[in-house]
Coordinates of C-alpha atoms and ligand atoms in Angstrom, one line a residue:
X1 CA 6.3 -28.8 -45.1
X2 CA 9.0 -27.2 -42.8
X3 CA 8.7 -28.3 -38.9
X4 CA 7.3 -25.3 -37.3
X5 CA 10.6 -23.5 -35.6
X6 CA 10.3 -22.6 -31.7
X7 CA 9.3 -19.5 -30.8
X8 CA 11.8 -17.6 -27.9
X9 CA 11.0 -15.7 -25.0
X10 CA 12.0 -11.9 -25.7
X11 CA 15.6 -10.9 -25.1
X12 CA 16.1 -10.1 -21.3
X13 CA 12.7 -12.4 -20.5
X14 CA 13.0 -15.5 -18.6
X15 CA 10.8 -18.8 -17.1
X16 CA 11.2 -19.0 -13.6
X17 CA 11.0 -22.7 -13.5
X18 CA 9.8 -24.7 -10.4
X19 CA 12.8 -25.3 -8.9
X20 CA 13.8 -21.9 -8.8
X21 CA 10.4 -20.9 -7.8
X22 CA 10.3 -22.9 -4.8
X23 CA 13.4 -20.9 -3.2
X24 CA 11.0 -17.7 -4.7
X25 CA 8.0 -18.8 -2.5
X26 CA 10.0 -19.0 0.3
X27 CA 11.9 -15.4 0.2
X28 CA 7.9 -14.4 -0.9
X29 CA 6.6 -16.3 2.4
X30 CA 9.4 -15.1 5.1
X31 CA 8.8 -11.4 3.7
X32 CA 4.8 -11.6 4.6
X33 CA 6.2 -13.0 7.9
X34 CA 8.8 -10.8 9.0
X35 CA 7.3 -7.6 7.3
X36 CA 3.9 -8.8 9.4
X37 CA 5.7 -8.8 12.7
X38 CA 6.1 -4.8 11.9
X39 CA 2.9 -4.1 10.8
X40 CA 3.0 -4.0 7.0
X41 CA 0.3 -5.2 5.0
X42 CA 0.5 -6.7 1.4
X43 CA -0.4 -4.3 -1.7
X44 CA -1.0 -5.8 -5.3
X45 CA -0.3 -3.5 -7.4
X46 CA -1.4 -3.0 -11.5
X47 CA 1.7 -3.7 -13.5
X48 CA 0.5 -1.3 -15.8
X49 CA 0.3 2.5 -15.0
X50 CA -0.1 5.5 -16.7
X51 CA 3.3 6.7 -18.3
X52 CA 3.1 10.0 -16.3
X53 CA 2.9 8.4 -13.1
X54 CA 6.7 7.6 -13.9
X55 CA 7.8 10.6 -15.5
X56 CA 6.5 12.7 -12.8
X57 CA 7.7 10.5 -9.8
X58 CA 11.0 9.5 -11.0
X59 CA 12.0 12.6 -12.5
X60 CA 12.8 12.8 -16.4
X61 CA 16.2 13.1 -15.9
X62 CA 16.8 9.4 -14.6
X63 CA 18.1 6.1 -16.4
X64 CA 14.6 4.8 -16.1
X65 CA 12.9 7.8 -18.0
X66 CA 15.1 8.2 -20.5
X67 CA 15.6 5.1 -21.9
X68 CA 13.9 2.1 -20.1
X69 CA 10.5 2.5 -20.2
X70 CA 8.5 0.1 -21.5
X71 CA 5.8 2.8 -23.0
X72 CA 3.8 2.3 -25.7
X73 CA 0.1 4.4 -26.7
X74 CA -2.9 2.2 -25.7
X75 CA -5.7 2.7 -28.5
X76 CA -7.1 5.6 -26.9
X77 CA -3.8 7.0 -27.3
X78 CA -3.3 7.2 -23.6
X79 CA 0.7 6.8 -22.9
X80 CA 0.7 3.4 -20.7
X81 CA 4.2 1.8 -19.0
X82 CA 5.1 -1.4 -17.6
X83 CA 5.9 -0.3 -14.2
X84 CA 10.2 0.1 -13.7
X85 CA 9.6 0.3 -10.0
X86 CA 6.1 0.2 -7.9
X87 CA 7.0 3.4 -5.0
X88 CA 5.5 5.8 -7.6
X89 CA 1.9 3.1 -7.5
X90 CA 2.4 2.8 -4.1
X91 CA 1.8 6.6 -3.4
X92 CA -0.6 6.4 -6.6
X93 CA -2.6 3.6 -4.6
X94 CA -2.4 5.8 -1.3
X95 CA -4.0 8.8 -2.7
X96 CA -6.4 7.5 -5.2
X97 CA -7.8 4.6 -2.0
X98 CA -8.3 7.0 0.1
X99 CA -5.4 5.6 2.8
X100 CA -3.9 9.2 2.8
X101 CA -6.9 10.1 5.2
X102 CA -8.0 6.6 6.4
X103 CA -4.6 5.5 7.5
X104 CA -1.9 7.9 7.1
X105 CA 0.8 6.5 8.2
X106 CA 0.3 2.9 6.0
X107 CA 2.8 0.2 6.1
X108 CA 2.6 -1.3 2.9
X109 CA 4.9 -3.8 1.2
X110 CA 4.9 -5.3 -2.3
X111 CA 6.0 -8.0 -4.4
X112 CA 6.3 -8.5 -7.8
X113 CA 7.8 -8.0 -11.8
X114 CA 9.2 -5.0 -13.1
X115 CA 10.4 -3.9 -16.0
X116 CA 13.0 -1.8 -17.3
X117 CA 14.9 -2.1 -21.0
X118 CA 18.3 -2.3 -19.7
X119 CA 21.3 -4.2 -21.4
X120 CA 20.5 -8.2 -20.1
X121 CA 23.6 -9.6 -18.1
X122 CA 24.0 -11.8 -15.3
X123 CA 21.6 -10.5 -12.7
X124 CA 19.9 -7.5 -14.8
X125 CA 17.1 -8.5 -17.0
X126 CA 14.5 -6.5 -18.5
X127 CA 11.4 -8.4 -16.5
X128 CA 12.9 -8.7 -13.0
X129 CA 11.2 -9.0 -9.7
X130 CA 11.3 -7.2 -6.8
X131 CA 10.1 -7.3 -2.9
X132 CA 9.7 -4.0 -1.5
X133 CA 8.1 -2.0 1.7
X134 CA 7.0 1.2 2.0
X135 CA 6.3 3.4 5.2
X136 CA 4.2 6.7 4.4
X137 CA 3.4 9.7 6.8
X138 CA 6.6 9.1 9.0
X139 CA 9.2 11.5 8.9
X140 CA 11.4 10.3 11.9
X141 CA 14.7 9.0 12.5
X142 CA 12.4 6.0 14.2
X143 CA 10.6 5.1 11.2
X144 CA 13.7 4.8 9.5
X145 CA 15.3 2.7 11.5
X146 CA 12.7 0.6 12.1
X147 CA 12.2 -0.1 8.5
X148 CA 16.2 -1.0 8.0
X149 CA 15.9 -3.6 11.0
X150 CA 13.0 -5.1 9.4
X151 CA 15.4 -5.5 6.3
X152 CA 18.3 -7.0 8.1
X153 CA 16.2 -9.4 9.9
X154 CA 14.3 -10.0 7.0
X155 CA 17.9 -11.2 5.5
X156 CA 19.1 -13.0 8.4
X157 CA 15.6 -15.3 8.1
X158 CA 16.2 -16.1 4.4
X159 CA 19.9 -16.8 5.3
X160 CA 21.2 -14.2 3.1
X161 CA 25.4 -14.4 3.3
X162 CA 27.8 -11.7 2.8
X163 CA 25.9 -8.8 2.4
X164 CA 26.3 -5.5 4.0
X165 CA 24.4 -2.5 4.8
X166 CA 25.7 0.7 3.7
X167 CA 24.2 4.1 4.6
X168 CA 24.7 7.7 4.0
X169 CA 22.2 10.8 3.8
X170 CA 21.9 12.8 0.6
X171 CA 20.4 15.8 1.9
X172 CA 16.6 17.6 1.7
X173 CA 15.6 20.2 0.2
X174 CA 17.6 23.1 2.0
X175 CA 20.9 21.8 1.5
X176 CA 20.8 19.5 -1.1
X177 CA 21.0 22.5 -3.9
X178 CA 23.8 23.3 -2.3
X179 CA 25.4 20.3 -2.7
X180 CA 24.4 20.1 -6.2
X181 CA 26.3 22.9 -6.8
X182 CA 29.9 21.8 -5.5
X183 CA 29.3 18.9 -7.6
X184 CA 28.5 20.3 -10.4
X185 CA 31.7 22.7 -10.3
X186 CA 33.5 19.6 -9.3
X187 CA 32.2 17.9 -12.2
X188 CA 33.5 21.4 -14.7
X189 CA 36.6 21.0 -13.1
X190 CA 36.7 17.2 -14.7
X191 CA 35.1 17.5 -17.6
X192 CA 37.8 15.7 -19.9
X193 CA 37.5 13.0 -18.2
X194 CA 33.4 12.2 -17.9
X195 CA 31.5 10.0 -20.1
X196 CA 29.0 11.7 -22.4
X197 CA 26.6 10.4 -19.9
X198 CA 27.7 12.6 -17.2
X199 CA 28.0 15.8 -19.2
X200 CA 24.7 15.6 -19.9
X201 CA 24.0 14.7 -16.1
X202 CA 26.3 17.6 -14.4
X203 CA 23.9 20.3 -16.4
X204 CA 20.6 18.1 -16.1
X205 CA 21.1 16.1 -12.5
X206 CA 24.7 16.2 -11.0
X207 CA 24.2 13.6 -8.6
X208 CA 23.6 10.8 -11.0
X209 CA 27.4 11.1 -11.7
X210 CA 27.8 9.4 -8.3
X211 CA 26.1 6.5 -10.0
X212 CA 27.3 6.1 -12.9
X213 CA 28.6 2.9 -13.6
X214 CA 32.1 4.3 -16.3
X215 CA 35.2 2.7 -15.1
X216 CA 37.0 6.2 -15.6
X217 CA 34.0 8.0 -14.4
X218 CA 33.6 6.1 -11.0
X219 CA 38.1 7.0 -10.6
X220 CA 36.9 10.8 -10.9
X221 CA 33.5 10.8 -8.7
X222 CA 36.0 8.7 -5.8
X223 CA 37.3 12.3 -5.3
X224 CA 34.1 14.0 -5.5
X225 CA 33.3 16.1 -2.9
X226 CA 30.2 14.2 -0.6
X227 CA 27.1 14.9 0.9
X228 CA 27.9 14.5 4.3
X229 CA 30.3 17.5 4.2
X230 CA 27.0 19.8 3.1
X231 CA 24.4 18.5 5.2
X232 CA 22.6 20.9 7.2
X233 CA 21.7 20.8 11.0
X234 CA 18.1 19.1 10.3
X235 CA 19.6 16.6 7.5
X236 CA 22.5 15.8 10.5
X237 CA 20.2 15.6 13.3
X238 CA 17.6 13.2 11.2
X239 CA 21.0 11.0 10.5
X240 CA 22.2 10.4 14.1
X241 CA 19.0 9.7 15.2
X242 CA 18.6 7.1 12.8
X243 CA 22.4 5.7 13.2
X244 CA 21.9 5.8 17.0
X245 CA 18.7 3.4 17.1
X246 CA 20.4 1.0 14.7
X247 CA 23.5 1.0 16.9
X248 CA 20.9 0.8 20.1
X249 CA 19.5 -2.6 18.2
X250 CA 23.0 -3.9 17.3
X251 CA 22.5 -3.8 13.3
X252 CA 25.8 -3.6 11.3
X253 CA 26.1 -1.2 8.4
X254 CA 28.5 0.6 6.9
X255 CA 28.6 4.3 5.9
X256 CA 29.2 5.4 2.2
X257 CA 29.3 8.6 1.5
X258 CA 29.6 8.6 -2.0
X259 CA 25.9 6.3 -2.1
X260 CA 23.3 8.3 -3.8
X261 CA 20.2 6.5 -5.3
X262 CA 19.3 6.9 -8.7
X263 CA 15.8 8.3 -8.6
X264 CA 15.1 11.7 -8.2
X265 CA 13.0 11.7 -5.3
X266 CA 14.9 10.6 -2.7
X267 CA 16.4 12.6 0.2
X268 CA 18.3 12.3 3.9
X269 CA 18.3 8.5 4.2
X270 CA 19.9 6.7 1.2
X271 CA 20.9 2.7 1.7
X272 CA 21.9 -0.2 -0.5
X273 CA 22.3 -3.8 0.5
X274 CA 25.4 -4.9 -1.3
X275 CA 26.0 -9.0 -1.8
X276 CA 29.9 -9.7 -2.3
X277 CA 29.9 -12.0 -5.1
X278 CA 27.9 -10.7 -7.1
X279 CA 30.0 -8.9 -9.4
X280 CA 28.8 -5.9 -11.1
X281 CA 25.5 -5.5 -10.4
X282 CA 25.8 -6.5 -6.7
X283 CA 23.4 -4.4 -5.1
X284 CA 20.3 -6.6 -3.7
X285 CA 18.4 -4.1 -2.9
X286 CA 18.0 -0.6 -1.8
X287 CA 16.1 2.4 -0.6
X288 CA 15.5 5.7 1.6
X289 CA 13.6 8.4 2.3
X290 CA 11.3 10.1 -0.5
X291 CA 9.7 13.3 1.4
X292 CA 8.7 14.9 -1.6
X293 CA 6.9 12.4 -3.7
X294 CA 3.8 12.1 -2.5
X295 CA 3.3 15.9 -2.5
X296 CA 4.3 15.8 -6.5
X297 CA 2.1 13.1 -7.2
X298 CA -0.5 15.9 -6.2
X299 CA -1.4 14.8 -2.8
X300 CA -0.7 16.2 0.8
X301 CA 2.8 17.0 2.0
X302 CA 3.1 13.4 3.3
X303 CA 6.8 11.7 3.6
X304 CA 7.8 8.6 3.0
X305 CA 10.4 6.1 3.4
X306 CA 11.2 2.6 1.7
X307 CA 13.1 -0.1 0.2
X308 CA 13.1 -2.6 -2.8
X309 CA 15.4 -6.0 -3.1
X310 CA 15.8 -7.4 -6.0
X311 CA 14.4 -11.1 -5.9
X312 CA 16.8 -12.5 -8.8
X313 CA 19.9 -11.4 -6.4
X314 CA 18.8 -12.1 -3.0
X315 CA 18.3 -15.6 -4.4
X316 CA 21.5 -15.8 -5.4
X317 CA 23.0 -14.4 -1.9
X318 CA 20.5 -17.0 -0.2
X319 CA 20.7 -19.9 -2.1
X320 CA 19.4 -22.2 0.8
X321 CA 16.2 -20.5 1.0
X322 CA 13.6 -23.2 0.9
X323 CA 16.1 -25.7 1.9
X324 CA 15.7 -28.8 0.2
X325 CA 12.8 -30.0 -2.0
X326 CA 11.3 -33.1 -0.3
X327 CA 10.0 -35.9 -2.9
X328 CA 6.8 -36.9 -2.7
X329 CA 5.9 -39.1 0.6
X330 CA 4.7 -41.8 -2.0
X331 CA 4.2 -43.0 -4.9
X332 CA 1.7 -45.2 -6.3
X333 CA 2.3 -47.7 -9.2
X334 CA -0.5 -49.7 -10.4
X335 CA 0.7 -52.9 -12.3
X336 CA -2.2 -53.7 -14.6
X337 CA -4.4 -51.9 -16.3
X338 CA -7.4 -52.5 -13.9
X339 CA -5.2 -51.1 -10.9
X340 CA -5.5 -48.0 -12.7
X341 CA -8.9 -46.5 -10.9
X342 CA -8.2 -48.5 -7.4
X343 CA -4.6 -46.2 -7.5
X344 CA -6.3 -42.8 -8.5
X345 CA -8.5 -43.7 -5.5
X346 CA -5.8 -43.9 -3.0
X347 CA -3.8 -41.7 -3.9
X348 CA -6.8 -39.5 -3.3
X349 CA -7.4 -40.4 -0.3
X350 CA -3.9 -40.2 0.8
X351 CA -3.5 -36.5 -0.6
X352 CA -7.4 -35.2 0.9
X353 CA -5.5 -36.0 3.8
X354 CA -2.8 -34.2 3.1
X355 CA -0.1 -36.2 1.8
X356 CA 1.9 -35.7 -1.2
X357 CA 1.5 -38.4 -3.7
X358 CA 2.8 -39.5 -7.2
X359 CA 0.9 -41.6 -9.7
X360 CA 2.1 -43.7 -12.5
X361 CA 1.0 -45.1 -15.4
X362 CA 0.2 -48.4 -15.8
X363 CA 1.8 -50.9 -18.2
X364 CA 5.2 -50.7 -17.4
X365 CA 7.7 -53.4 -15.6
X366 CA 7.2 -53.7 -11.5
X367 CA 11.3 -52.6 -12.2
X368 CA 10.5 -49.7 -14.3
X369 CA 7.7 -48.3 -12.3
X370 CA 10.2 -48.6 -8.9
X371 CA 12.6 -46.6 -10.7
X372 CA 10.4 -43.9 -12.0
X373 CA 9.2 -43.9 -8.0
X374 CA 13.3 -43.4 -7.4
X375 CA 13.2 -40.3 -10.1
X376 CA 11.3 -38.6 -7.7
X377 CA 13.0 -39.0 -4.8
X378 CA 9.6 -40.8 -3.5
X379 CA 10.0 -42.3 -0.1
X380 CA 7.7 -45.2 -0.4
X381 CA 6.4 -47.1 -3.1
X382 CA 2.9 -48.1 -2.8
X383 CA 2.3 -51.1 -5.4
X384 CA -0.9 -52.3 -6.4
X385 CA -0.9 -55.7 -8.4
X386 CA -3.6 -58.7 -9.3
X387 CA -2.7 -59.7 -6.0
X388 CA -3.0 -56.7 -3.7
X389 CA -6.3 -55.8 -5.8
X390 CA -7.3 -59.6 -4.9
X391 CA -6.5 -59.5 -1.1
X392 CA -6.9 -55.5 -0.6
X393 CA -3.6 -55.5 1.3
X394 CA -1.4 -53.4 -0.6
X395 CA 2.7 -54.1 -0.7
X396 CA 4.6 -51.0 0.6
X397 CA 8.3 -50.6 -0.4
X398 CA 10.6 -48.4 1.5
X399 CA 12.2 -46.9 -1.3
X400 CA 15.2 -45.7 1.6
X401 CA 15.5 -49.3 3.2
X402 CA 14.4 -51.5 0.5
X403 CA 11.8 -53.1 2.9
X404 CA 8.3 -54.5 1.5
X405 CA 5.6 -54.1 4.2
X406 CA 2.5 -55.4 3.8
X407 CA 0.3 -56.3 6.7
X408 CA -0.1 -52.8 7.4
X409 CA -1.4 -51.2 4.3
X410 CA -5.3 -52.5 4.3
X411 CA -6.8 -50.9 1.0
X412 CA -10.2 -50.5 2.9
X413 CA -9.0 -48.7 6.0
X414 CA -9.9 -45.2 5.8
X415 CA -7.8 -42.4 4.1
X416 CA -6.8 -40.8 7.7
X417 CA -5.7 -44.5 9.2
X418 CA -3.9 -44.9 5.0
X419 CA -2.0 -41.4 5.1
X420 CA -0.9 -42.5 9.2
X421 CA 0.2 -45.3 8.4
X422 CA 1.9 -44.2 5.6
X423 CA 3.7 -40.8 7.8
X424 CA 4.9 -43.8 10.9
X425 CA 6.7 -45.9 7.8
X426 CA 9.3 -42.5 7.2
X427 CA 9.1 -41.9 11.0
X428 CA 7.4 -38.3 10.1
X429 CA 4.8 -39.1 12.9
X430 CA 3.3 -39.5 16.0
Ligands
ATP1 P1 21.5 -1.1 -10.2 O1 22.4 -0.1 -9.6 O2 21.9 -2.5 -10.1 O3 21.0 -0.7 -11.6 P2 19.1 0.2 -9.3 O4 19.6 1.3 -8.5 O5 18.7 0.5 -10.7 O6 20.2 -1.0 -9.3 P3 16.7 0.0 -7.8 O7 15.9 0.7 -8.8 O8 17.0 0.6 -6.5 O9 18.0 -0.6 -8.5 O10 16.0 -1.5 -7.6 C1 16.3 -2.2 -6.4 C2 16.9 -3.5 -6.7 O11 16.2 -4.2 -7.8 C3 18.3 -3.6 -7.1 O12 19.2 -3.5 -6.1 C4 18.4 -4.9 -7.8 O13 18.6 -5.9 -6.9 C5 17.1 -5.0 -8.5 N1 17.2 -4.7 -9.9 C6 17.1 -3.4 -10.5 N2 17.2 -3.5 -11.8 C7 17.3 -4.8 -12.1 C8 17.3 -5.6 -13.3 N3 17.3 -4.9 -14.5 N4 17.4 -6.9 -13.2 C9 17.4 -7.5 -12.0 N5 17.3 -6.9 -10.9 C10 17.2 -5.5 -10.9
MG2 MG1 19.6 0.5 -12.5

């Protein structure tokens, strides 16, 4: 009979393995930190939504809708879609808990995969994660601003290098047609030279030719005209407000006027945290102001502003995140077979008391348990033999200093007096 083959992860699917994880945790941990500071609290959102939830938020005129959804007919035939994005759950969440009335103006932020059927290159897969924040019921320049310092301290505490901050306002609802329009006869004016993409765009949604991502097609949109010439007095007003309080707070950022976020929803405030680096797909992360969504969703007239990063590329702009992994603080090797139960008992005692601790199987070489203790970058070697088991004293090797110490490591002290003993050895303590 044939050896069973392997079975792969689906294209654009990956294992975040523990190393990788570790530096994960700790962008996941500094978020719920710095996005506490300003008020935000965590939402855990389904994965799983109902498929109009995406075509009605994000407008079926996008990347996303088109082509990559992950849709498919549950067995009641309901349409069902692994979430691209979570703003459109967000405001689903909002409405449907009852936070629209209880709490207004919520701070909520997010973490979590995604999932969109785009080609898979380096940085872009098809279950990605993101981080994200949300503020809803705030329609001033304040609560934009306040939400884009959050973001750049949020990067300066995970170390992120070499990005930058670029900002620009697309326009609301009064002048943004407008806009459209010039575009649109810009994009007329062009036509020979626009991928089929971007005819289908300059009928359908002329801004997404800002965005697209054709060599030849990005030459022709760099003459474009922008939005910033076709703002109107409220869209200009909203933006100096918001560029004087980041001024005010001494945050660096760059105006773009030719950034436009690809959703539908978004108006005024558009930003994108771009890593150098990166290559193509060098945007971390990105955001703005979405006044119209909840409203479409079917609830109140309620405006919103937000941001998502994209976990796979800020770890790759802040690859010291986590620092270090330390090794364990020890590692126990029992010699014989009956120093088997007498080592699961200390190093139980040692980790109630909150240590961390390896374990090794018996039946190996005192030489070949020491190096499997060096594999993991233990500090200290805890051996139990014949002997130690005979005069409950057990040897302690500093793995750093190759020092045996003995006298201090009494098998019967307690686990508190074991794990102190232990912490003084590697000067961690006291
Ligand atoms: P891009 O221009 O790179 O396609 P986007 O505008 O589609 O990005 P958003 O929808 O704004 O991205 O999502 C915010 C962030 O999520 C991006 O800046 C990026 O870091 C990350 N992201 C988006 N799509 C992917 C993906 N397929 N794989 C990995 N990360 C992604
Ligand atoms: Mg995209």
């Amino acid at each position: 009979m044939p050896a069973p083959r392997t079975i792969p992860a689906v294209k654009g699917f990956r294992d975040v393995l523990p190393e990788e994880s570790r530096r994960w945790q700790a962008l996941e941990e500094a978020a719920g930190q710095v996005f506490g500071r300003f008020g935000f609290g965590e939402i855990r959102l389904p994965v799983l939504e109902r498929t109009e939830l995406f075509a009605r938020s994000l407008g079926e005129t996008t990347d996303i809708v088109e082509k990559e959804m992950y849709s498919f007919a549950d067995r009641d035939e309901t349409g069902l879609t692994l979430r691209p994005e979570a703003t459109a759950g967000v405001v689903r969440a909002y409405l449907e808990s009852g936070l629209a009335q209880s709490d207004p103006a919520a701070r909520l932020f997010y973490r979590g995969p995604m999932f969109r059927r785009e080609r898979p290159q380096r940085g872009r897969y098809r279950q990605f994660y993101q981080i994200g924040a949300e503020v809803l019921g705030r329609d001033d320049p304040l609560a934009d601003a306040e939400l884009l310092l959050m973001l750049v301290r949020y990067l300066a505490a995970v170390g992120a290098r070499d990005t930058r901050l670029e900002l620009n306002s697309v326009g609301d609802r009064t002048c943004r047609p407008v806009y459209r329009e010039r575009l649109r006869e810009f994009g007329r004016a062009h036509l020979e030279g626009l991928c089929a993409d971007c005819h289908r765009r300059l009928e359908r949604n002329p801004l997404r030719m800002l965005d697209c991502k054709v060599e030849s097609c990005r030459e022709i949109m760099a003459r474009a005209p922008v939005a910033a010439e076709s703002l109107c007095e409220a869209c200009r007003a909203h933006l100096d407000g918001v560029r004087a309080l980041l001024e005010q707070e001494g945050v660096t950022y760059t105006m773009n006027v030719r950034l436009v976020r690809g959703l539908d929803y978004y108006c005024r405030t558009a930003f994108e945290v771009v890593g150098a680096g990166l290559g193509a797909q060098n945007a971390v992360g990105g955001g703005g102001r979405y006044d119209g969504l909840v409203a479409a969703l079917g609830g109140p007239d309620v405006p919103g502003v937000g941001f998502a990063l994209g976990l796979e590329r800020l770890a790759m702009v802040a690859p010291d995140a986590g620092g270090e992994p330390d090794g364990p603080t020890a590692v126990i090797l029992p010699l014989e077979p009956q120093a088997v139960g007498p080592a699961l008992a200390l190093a139980t005692r040692l980790r109630d008391n909150g240590l961390v601790v390896g374990l090794e199987p018996a039946g190996r070489s005192l030489k070949a348990l020491l190096r499997a203790a060096d594999r993991r970058r233990a500090r200290l070697a805890v051996i139990l033999g014949e002997e130690e088991l005979r005069t409950r004293r057990g040897t302690v090797r500093d793995l750093t200093r190759h020092e045996d110490r003995r006298e201090a490591f009494s098998l019967d002290a307690s686990g508190a007096e074991l794990a102190r003993s232990l912490r003084t050895m590697i000067g961690a303590v006291e």
